Coordinates of C-alpha atoms in Angstrom, one line a residue:
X515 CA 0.0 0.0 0.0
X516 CA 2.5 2.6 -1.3
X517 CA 0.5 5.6 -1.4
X518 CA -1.6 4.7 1.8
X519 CA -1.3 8.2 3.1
X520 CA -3.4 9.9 6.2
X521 CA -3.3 13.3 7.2
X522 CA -4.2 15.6 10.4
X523 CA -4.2 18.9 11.2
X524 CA -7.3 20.3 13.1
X525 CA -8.1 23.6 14.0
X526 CA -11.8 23.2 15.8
X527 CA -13.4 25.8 15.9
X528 CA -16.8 25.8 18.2
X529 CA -18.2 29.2 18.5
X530 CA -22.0 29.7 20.6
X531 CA -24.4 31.8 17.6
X532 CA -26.3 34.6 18.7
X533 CA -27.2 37.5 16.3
X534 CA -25.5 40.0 18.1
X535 CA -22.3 38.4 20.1
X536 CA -20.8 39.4 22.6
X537 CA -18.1 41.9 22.6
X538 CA -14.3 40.6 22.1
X539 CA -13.1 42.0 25.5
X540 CA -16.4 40.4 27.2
X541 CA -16.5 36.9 25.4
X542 CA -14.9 34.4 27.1
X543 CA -12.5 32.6 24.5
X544 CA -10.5 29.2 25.2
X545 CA -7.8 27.4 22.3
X546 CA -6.2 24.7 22.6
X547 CA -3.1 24.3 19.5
X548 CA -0.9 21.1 19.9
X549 CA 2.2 20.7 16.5
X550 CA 3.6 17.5 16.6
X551 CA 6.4 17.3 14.2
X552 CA 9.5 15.3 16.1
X553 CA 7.7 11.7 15.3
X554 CA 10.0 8.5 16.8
X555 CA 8.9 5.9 14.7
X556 CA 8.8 7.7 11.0
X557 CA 10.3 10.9 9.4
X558 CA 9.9 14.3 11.2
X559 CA 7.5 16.8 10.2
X560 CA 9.5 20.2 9.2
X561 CA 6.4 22.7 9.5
X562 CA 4.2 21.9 12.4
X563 CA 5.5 23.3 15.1
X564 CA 6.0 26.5 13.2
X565 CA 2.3 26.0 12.4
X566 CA 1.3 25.7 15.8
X567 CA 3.5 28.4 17.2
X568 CA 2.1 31.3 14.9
X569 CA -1.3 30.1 15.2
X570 CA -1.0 30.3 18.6
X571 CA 0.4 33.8 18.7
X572 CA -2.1 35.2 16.6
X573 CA -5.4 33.5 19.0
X574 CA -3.6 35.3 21.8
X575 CA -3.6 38.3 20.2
X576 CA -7.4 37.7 19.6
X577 CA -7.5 37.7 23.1
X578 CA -7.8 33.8 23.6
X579 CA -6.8 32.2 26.4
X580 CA -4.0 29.5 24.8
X581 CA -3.2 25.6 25.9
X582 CA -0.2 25.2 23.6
X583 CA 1.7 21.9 23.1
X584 CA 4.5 20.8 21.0
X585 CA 5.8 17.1 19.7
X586 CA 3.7 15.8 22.6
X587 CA 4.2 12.0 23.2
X588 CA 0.7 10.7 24.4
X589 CA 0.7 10.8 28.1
X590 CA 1.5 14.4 27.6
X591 CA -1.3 14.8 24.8
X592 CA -3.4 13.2 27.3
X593 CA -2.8 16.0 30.0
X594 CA -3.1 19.0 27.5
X595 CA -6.6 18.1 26.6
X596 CA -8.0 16.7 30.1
X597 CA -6.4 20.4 30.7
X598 CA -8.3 22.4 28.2
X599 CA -11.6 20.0 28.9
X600 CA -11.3 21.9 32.6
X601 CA -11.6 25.3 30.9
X602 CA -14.3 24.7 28.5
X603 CA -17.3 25.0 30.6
X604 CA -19.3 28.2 29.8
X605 CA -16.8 29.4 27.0
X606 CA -18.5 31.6 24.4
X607 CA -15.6 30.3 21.8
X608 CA -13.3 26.9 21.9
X609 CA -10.9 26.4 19.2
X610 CA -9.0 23.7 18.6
X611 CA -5.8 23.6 16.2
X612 CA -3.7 20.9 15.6
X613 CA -0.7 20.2 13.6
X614 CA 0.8 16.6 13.0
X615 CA -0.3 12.8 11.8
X616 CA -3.2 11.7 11.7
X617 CA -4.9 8.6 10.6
X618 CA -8.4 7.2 9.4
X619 CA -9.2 4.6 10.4
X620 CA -12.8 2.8 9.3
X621 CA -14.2 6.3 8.9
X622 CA -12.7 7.4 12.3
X623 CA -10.2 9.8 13.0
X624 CA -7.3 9.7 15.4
X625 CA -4.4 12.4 16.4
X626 CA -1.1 10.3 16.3
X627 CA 1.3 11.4 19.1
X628 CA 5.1 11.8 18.2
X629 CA 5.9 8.5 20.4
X630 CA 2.7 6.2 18.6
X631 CA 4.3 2.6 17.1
X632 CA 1.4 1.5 14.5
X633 CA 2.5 -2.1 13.7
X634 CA -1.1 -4.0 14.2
X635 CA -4.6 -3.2 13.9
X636 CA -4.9 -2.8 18.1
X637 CA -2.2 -0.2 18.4
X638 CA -4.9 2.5 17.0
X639 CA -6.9 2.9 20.2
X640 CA -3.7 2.2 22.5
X641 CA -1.2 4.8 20.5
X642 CA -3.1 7.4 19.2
X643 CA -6.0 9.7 20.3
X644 CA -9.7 9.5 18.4
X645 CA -10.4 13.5 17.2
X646 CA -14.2 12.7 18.4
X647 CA -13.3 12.5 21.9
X648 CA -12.2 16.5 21.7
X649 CA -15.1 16.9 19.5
X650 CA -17.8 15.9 21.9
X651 CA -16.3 18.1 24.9
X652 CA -16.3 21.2 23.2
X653 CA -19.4 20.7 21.2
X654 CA -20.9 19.6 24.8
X655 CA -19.8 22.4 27.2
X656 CA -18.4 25.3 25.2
X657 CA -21.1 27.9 23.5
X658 CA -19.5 27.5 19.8
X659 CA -16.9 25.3 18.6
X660 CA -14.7 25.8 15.4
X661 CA -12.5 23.1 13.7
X662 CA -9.9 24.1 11.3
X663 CA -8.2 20.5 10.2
X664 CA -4.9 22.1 8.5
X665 CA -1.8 19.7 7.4
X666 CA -2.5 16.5 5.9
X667 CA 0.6 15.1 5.9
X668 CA 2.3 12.3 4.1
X669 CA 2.2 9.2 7.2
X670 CA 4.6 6.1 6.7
X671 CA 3.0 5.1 10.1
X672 CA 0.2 4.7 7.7
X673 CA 1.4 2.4 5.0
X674 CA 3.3 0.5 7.2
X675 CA -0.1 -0.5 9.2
X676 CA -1.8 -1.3 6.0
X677 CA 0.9 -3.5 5.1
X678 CA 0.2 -5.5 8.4
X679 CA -3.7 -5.6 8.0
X680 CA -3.8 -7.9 4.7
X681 CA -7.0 -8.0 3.0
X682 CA -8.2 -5.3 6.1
X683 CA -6.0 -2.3 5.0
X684 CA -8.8 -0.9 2.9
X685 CA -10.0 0.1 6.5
X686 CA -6.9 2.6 6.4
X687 CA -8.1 5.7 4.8
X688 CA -6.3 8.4 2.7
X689 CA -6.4 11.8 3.9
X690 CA -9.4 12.6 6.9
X691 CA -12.8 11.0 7.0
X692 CA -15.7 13.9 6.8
X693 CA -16.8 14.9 10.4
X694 CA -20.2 15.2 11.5
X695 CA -20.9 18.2 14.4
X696 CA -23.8 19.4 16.2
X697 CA -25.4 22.6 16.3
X698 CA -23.0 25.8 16.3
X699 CA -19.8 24.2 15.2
X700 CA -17.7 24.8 12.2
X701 CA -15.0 22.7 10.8
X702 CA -12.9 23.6 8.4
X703 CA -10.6 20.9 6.3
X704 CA -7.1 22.1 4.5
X705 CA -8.4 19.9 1.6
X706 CA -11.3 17.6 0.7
X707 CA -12.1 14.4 3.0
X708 CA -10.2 11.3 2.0
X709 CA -7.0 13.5 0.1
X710 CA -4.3 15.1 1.2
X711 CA -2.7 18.1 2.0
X712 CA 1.1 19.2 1.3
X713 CA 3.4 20.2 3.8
X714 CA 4.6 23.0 2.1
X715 CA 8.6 24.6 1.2
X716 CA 8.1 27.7 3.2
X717 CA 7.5 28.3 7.6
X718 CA 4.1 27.2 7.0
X719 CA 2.0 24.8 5.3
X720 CA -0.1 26.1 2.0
X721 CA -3.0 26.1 4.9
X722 CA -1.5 27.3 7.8
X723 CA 0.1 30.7 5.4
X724 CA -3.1 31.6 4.4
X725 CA -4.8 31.2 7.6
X726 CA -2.5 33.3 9.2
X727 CA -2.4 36.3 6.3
X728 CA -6.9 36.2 7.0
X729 CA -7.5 35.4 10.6
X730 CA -7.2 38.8 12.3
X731 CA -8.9 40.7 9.5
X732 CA -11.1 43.0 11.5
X733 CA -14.9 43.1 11.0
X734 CA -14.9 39.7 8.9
X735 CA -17.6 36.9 9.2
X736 CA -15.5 33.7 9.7
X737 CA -17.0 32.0 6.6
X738 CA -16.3 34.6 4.1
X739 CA -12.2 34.6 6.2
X740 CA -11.8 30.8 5.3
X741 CA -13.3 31.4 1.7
X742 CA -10.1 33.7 1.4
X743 CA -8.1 30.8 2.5
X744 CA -9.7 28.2 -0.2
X745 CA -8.5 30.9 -2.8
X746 CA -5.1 31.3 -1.3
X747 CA -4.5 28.1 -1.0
X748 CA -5.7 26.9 -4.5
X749 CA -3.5 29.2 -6.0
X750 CA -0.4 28.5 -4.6
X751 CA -0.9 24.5 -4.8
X752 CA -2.2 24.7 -8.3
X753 CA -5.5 23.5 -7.7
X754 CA -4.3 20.5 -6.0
X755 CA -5.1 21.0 -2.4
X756 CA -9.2 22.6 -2.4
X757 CA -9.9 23.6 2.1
X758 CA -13.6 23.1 2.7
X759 CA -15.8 23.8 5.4
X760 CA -18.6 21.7 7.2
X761 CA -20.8 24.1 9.4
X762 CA -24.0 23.5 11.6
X763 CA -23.5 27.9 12.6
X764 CA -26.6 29.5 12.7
X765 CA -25.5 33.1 12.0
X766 CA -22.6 35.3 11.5
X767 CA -19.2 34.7 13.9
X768 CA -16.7 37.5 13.6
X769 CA -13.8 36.6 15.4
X770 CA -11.9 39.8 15.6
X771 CA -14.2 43.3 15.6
X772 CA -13.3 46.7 15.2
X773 CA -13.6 49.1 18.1
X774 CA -16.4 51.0 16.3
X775 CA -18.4 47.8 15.5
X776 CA -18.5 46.0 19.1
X777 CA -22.0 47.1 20.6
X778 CA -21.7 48.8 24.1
X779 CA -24.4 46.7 25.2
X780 CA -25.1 43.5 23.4
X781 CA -27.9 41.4 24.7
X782 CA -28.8 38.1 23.1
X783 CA -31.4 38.2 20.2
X784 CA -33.0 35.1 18.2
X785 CA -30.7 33.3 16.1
X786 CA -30.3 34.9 12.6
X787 CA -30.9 33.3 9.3
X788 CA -27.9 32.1 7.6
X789 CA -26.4 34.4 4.8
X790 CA -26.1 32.6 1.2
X791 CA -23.3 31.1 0.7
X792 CA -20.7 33.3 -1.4
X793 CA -19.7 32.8 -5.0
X794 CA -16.2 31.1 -4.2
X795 CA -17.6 29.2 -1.5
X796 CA -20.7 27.9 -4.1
X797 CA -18.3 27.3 -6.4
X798 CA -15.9 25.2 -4.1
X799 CA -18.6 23.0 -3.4
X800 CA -19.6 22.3 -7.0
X801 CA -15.7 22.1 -8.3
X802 CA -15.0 18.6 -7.1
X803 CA -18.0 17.2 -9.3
X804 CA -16.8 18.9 -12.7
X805 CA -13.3 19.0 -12.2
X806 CA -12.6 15.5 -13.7
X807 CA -15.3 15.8 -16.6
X808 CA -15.0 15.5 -20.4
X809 CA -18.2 17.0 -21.5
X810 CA -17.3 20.8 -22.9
X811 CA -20.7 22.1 -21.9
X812 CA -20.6 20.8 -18.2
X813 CA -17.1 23.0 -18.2
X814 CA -18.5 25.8 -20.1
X815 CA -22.0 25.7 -18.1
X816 CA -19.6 26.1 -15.1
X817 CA -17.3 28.6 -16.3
X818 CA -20.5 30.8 -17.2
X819 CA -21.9 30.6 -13.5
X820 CA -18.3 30.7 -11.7
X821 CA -16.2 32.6 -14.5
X822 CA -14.4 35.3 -11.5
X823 CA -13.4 32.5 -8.7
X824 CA -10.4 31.0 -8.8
X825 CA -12.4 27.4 -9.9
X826 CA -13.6 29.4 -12.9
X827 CA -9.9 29.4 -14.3
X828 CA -9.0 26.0 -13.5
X829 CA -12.1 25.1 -15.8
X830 CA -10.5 27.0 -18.3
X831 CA -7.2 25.4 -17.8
X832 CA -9.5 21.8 -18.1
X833 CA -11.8 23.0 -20.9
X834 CA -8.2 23.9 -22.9
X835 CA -6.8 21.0 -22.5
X836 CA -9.7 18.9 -23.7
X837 CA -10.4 20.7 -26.5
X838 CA -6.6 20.7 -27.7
X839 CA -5.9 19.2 -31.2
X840 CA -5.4 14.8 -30.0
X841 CA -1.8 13.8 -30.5
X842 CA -1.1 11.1 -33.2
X843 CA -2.0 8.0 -32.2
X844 CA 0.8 4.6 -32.2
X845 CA -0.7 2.6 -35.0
X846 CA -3.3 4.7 -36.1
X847 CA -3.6 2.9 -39.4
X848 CA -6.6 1.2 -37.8
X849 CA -8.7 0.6 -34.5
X850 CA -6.1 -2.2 -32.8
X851 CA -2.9 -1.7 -32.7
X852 CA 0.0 -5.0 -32.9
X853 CA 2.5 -3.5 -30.7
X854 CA 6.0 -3.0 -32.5
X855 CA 8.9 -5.9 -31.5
X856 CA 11.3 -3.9 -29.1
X857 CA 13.3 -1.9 -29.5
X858 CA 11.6 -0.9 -32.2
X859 CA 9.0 1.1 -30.3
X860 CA 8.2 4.9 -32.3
X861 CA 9.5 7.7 -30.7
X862 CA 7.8 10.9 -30.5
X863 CA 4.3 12.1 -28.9
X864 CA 3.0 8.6 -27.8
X865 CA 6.8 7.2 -26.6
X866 CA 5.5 8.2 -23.1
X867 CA 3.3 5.9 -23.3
X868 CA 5.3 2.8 -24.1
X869 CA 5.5 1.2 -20.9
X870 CA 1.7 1.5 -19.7
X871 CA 1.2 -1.8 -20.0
X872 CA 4.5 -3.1 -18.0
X873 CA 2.9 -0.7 -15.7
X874 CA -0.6 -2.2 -15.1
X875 CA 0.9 -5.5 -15.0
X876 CA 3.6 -4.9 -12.6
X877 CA 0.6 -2.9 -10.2
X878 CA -1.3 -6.0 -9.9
X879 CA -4.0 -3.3 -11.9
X880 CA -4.5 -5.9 -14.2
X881 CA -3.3 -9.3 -14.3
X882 CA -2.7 -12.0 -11.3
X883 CA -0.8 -9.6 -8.6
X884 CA -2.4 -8.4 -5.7
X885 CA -3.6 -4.3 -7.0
X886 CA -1.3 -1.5 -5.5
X887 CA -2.9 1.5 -4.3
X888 CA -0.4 3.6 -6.2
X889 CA -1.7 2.7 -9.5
X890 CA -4.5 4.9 -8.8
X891 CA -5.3 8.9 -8.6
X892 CA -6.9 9.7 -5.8
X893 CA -10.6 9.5 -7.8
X894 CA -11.0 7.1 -10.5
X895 CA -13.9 6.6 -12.9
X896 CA -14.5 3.0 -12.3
X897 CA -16.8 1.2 -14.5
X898 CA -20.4 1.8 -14.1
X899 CA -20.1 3.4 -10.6
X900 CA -18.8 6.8 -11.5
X901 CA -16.1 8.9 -9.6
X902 CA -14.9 6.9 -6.6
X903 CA -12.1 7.6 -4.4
X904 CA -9.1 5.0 -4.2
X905 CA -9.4 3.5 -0.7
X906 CA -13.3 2.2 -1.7
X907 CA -11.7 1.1 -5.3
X908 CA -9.1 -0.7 -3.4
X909 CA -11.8 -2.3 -0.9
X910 CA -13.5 -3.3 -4.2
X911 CA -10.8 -5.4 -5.4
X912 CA -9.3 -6.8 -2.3
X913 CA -12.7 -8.4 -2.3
X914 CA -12.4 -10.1 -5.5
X915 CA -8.8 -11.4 -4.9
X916 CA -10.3 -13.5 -1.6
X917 CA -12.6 -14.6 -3.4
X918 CA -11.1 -16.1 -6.5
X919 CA -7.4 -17.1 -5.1
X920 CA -6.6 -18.8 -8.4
X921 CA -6.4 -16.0 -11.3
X922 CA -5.6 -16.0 -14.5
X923 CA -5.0 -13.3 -17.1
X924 CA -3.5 -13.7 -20.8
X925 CA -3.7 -10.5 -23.1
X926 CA -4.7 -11.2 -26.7
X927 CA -2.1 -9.3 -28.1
X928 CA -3.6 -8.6 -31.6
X929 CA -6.5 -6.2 -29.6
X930 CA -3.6 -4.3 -27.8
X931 CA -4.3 -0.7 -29.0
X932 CA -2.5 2.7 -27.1
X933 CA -3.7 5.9 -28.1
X934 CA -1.4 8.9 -26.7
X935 CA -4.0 11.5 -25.5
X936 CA -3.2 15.9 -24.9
X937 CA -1.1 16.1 -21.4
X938 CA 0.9 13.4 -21.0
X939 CA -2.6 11.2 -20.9
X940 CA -2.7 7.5 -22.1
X941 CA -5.5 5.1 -23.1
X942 CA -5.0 1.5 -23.9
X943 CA -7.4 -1.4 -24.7
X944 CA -7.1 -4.5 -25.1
X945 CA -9.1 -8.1 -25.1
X946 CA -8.1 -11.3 -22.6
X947 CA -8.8 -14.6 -21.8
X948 CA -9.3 -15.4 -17.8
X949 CA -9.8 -18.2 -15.5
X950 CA -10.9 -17.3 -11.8
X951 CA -11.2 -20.0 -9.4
X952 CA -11.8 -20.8 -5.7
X953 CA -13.0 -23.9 -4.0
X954 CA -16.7 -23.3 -5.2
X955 CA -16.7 -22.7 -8.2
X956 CA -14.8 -21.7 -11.9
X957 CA -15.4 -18.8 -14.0
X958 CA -13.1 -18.4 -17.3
X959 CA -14.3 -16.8 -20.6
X960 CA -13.0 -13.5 -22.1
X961 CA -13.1 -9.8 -21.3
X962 CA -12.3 -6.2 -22.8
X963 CA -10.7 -3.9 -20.5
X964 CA -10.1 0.4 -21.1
X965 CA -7.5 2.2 -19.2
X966 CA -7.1 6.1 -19.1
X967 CA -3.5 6.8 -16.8
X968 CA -1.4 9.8 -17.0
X969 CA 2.3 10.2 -16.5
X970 CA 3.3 11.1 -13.1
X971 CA 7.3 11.4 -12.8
X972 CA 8.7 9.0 -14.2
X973 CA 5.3 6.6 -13.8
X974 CA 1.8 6.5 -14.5
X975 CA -1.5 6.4 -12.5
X976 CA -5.1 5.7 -13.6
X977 CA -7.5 8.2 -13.7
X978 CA -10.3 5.9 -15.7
X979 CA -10.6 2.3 -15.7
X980 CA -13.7 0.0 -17.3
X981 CA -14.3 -2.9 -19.4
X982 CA -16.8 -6.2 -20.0
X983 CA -16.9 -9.8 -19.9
X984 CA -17.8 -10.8 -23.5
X985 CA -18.2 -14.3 -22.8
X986 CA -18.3 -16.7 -19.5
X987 CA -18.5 -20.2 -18.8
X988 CA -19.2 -20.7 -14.6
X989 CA -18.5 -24.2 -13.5
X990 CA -19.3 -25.4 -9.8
X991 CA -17.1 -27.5 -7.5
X992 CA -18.8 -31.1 -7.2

């Protein structure tokens, strides 16, 4: 499990919604900010602590009181939050930020400590600390609570758990699982659920930089503050790394108010009705379901609505490159292609796409070897069940290899056809023969199978993936 990656970084925020809040001097404000970088048992993390350090000196200058932690083993973890769980009680505004590894783990999330050893299954609820357990004590006795989940960090702890749970390490998540809150909490992710963040090259992560530069804008309603974040951070990751929020607020929060907006005597009022949501924010929400299309009028249909947000351009960018002249095509005398003997392989647009075969052979993403996550982007069109994410297309086939043990594959190689797409993009067909077999029962027959993959380094990994059985004969054990 290669790419088996989970990442962490939470900054909770629950804040208490009344229309007209209290005053910033009068409100009674409680953070808790733990950065865990100096892991024991897997590479350090270079930005965390700095993450934690200047998050923490901005909340106190917004007048929070601050726990602060930093590469806390877990008894130590353990005493920081039984800590700020003492201060909570009657707090109009708990925040939580943390900075480190993190891990999913069957749709749960847990904080890893820098001292956690993750070799088996058990170790989860003895090293590491589930992020519900904080969750439920804010949500419980502090007026609001908001979550900010920042650095999703690359985890060998991770991959080398997966590796120990066999067919169970589809359990093992990439990136966060989404959170579910109560009333008056806001949670905010440094990318989608299930991906994950970069660490960045600078003091701070992508996340962290922009959270800083927007925090203590005066005046500013917490939800338009983080849709400034989502743009910074777009931008400088290229559109790889999207922050989202998850909110149950009921009306505006301003975390830092000007001396000429703070009423000289607020009193509580019924709770107001949420504003609309803003364009980037809209358009954030709707990105991830058109961002991986190939229709020109579900691009264009969005670039109409969301043409001056930062997703507007990157559907530009996609539109461009889909409607760029193809690339020759490697045997394009007709619809199959017999593969040239080696060394003998054309050179030019589609020589990057030579060894794509080799490369779903040697991934166990087709053929007789157990399937590697990293064959697979993080979302694949997969057959007739849309846009998935990896970890349930991994479940999906660690299924079918315990089932059939005994498998099969030979390649007809007069169907072989590879078609070098725009942007280093690849597809390949081709038509097989397979037996499957376990102590029941038989199945053989032959299949057609599609691959779309693009060129990542100096590898490939699929972004598409279908085919059919054209013919099958089942035979049952007797």
């Amino acid at each position: 499990m290669k790419h088996i990656r989970a990442c962490l970084s939470v900054t909770l925020v629950a804040v208490a919604l009344l229309l007209v809040m209290p005053t910033q001097a009068q409100a009674r404000r409680i953070a808790l900010v733990i950065g865990n970088g100096a892991y024991k048992e897997t590479a350090a993390l270079t930005n965390t602590r700095n993450d934690a350090t200047d998050v923490s000196a901005a909340l106190k200058r917004l007048q929070f009181e601050v726990l602060e932690g930093l590469d806390l083993d877990k008894r130590a973890m353990e005493r920081l939050i039984r800590q700020f769980d003492q201060k909570l009680s009657g707090a109009d505004i708990a925040l939580f930020f943390y900075a480190g590894h993190g891990i999913q783990v069957a749709g749960q999330n847990h904080l890893v400590p820098v001292d956690a050893r993750l070799a088996a299954e058990g170790d989860i609820d003895f090293e590491s600390l589930p992020l519900d357990l904080i969750l439920r004590r804010m949500e419980r006795e502090a007026k609001t609570s908001v979550v900010l989940l920042d650095a999703c960090r690359d985890n060998p702890l991770a991959r080398n758990l997966a590796r120990t749970m066999g067919t169970r390490s589809a359990n093992i998540g990439q990136g966060l699982a989404e959170v579910k809150t109560g009333i008056g909490t806001l949670i905010s992710f440094s990318t989608q659920p299930g991906n994950v963040a970069l660490d960045g090259q600078g003091r701070n992560s992508p996340y962290a930089t922009a959270l800083l530069k927007q925090i203590e804008a005066p005046d500013r309603d917490v939800l338009s503050m983080l849709a400034a974040v989502r743009g910074e951070v777009v931008r400088s990751t290229g559109g790889k790394q999207v922050p989202w929020e998850h909110t149950s607020l009921l009306g505006p929060l301003v975390l830092t108010a000007s001396a000429s907006a703070a009423p000289t005597n607020p009193a509580p009022a019924a709770p107001a009705t949420p504003p609309p949501p803003s364009k980037n924010t809209e358009a954030a929400d709707a990105w991830p379901r058109v961002m991986d299309s190939t229709s020109t009028a579900v691009l264009e249909a969005f670039i109409r609505r969301y043409s001056d947000t930062i997703y507007g351009d990157l559907a530009k960018a996609r539109l461009a490159d889909l409607t760029k002249p193809k690339l020759p095509t490697v045997g394009a005398g007709g619809p199959a292609l017999n593969p040239p003997p080696k060394n003998e392989i054309a050179r030019g647009p589609s020589a990057n796409c030579v060894d794509v075969l080799a490369f779903l052979k040697n991934t166990g993403a087709f053929g007789a070897k157990p399937i590697q996550a990293a064959a697979y982007a993080d979302r694949v069109s997969y057959f007739k069940r849309g846009q998935i994410g990896r970890t349930e297309l991994i479940r999906i086939a660690r299924e079918y290899e315990t089932k059939y043990p005994t498998r099969i594959y030979e390649i007809d190689d007069k169907t072989i056809a590879i078609t070098a797409q725009p942007n280093e993009h690849c597809q390949i067909k081709f038509e097989y023969t397979y037996l499957a077999r376990n102590s029941a029962e038989e199945r053989s027959g032959r299949g057609a199978s599609e691959f779309m993959v693009r060129k990542v380094g100096s590898g490939f990994e699929i972004i598409a993936e279908t085919g059919d059985i054209l013919s099958r004969d089942v035979r049952t054990a007797k």
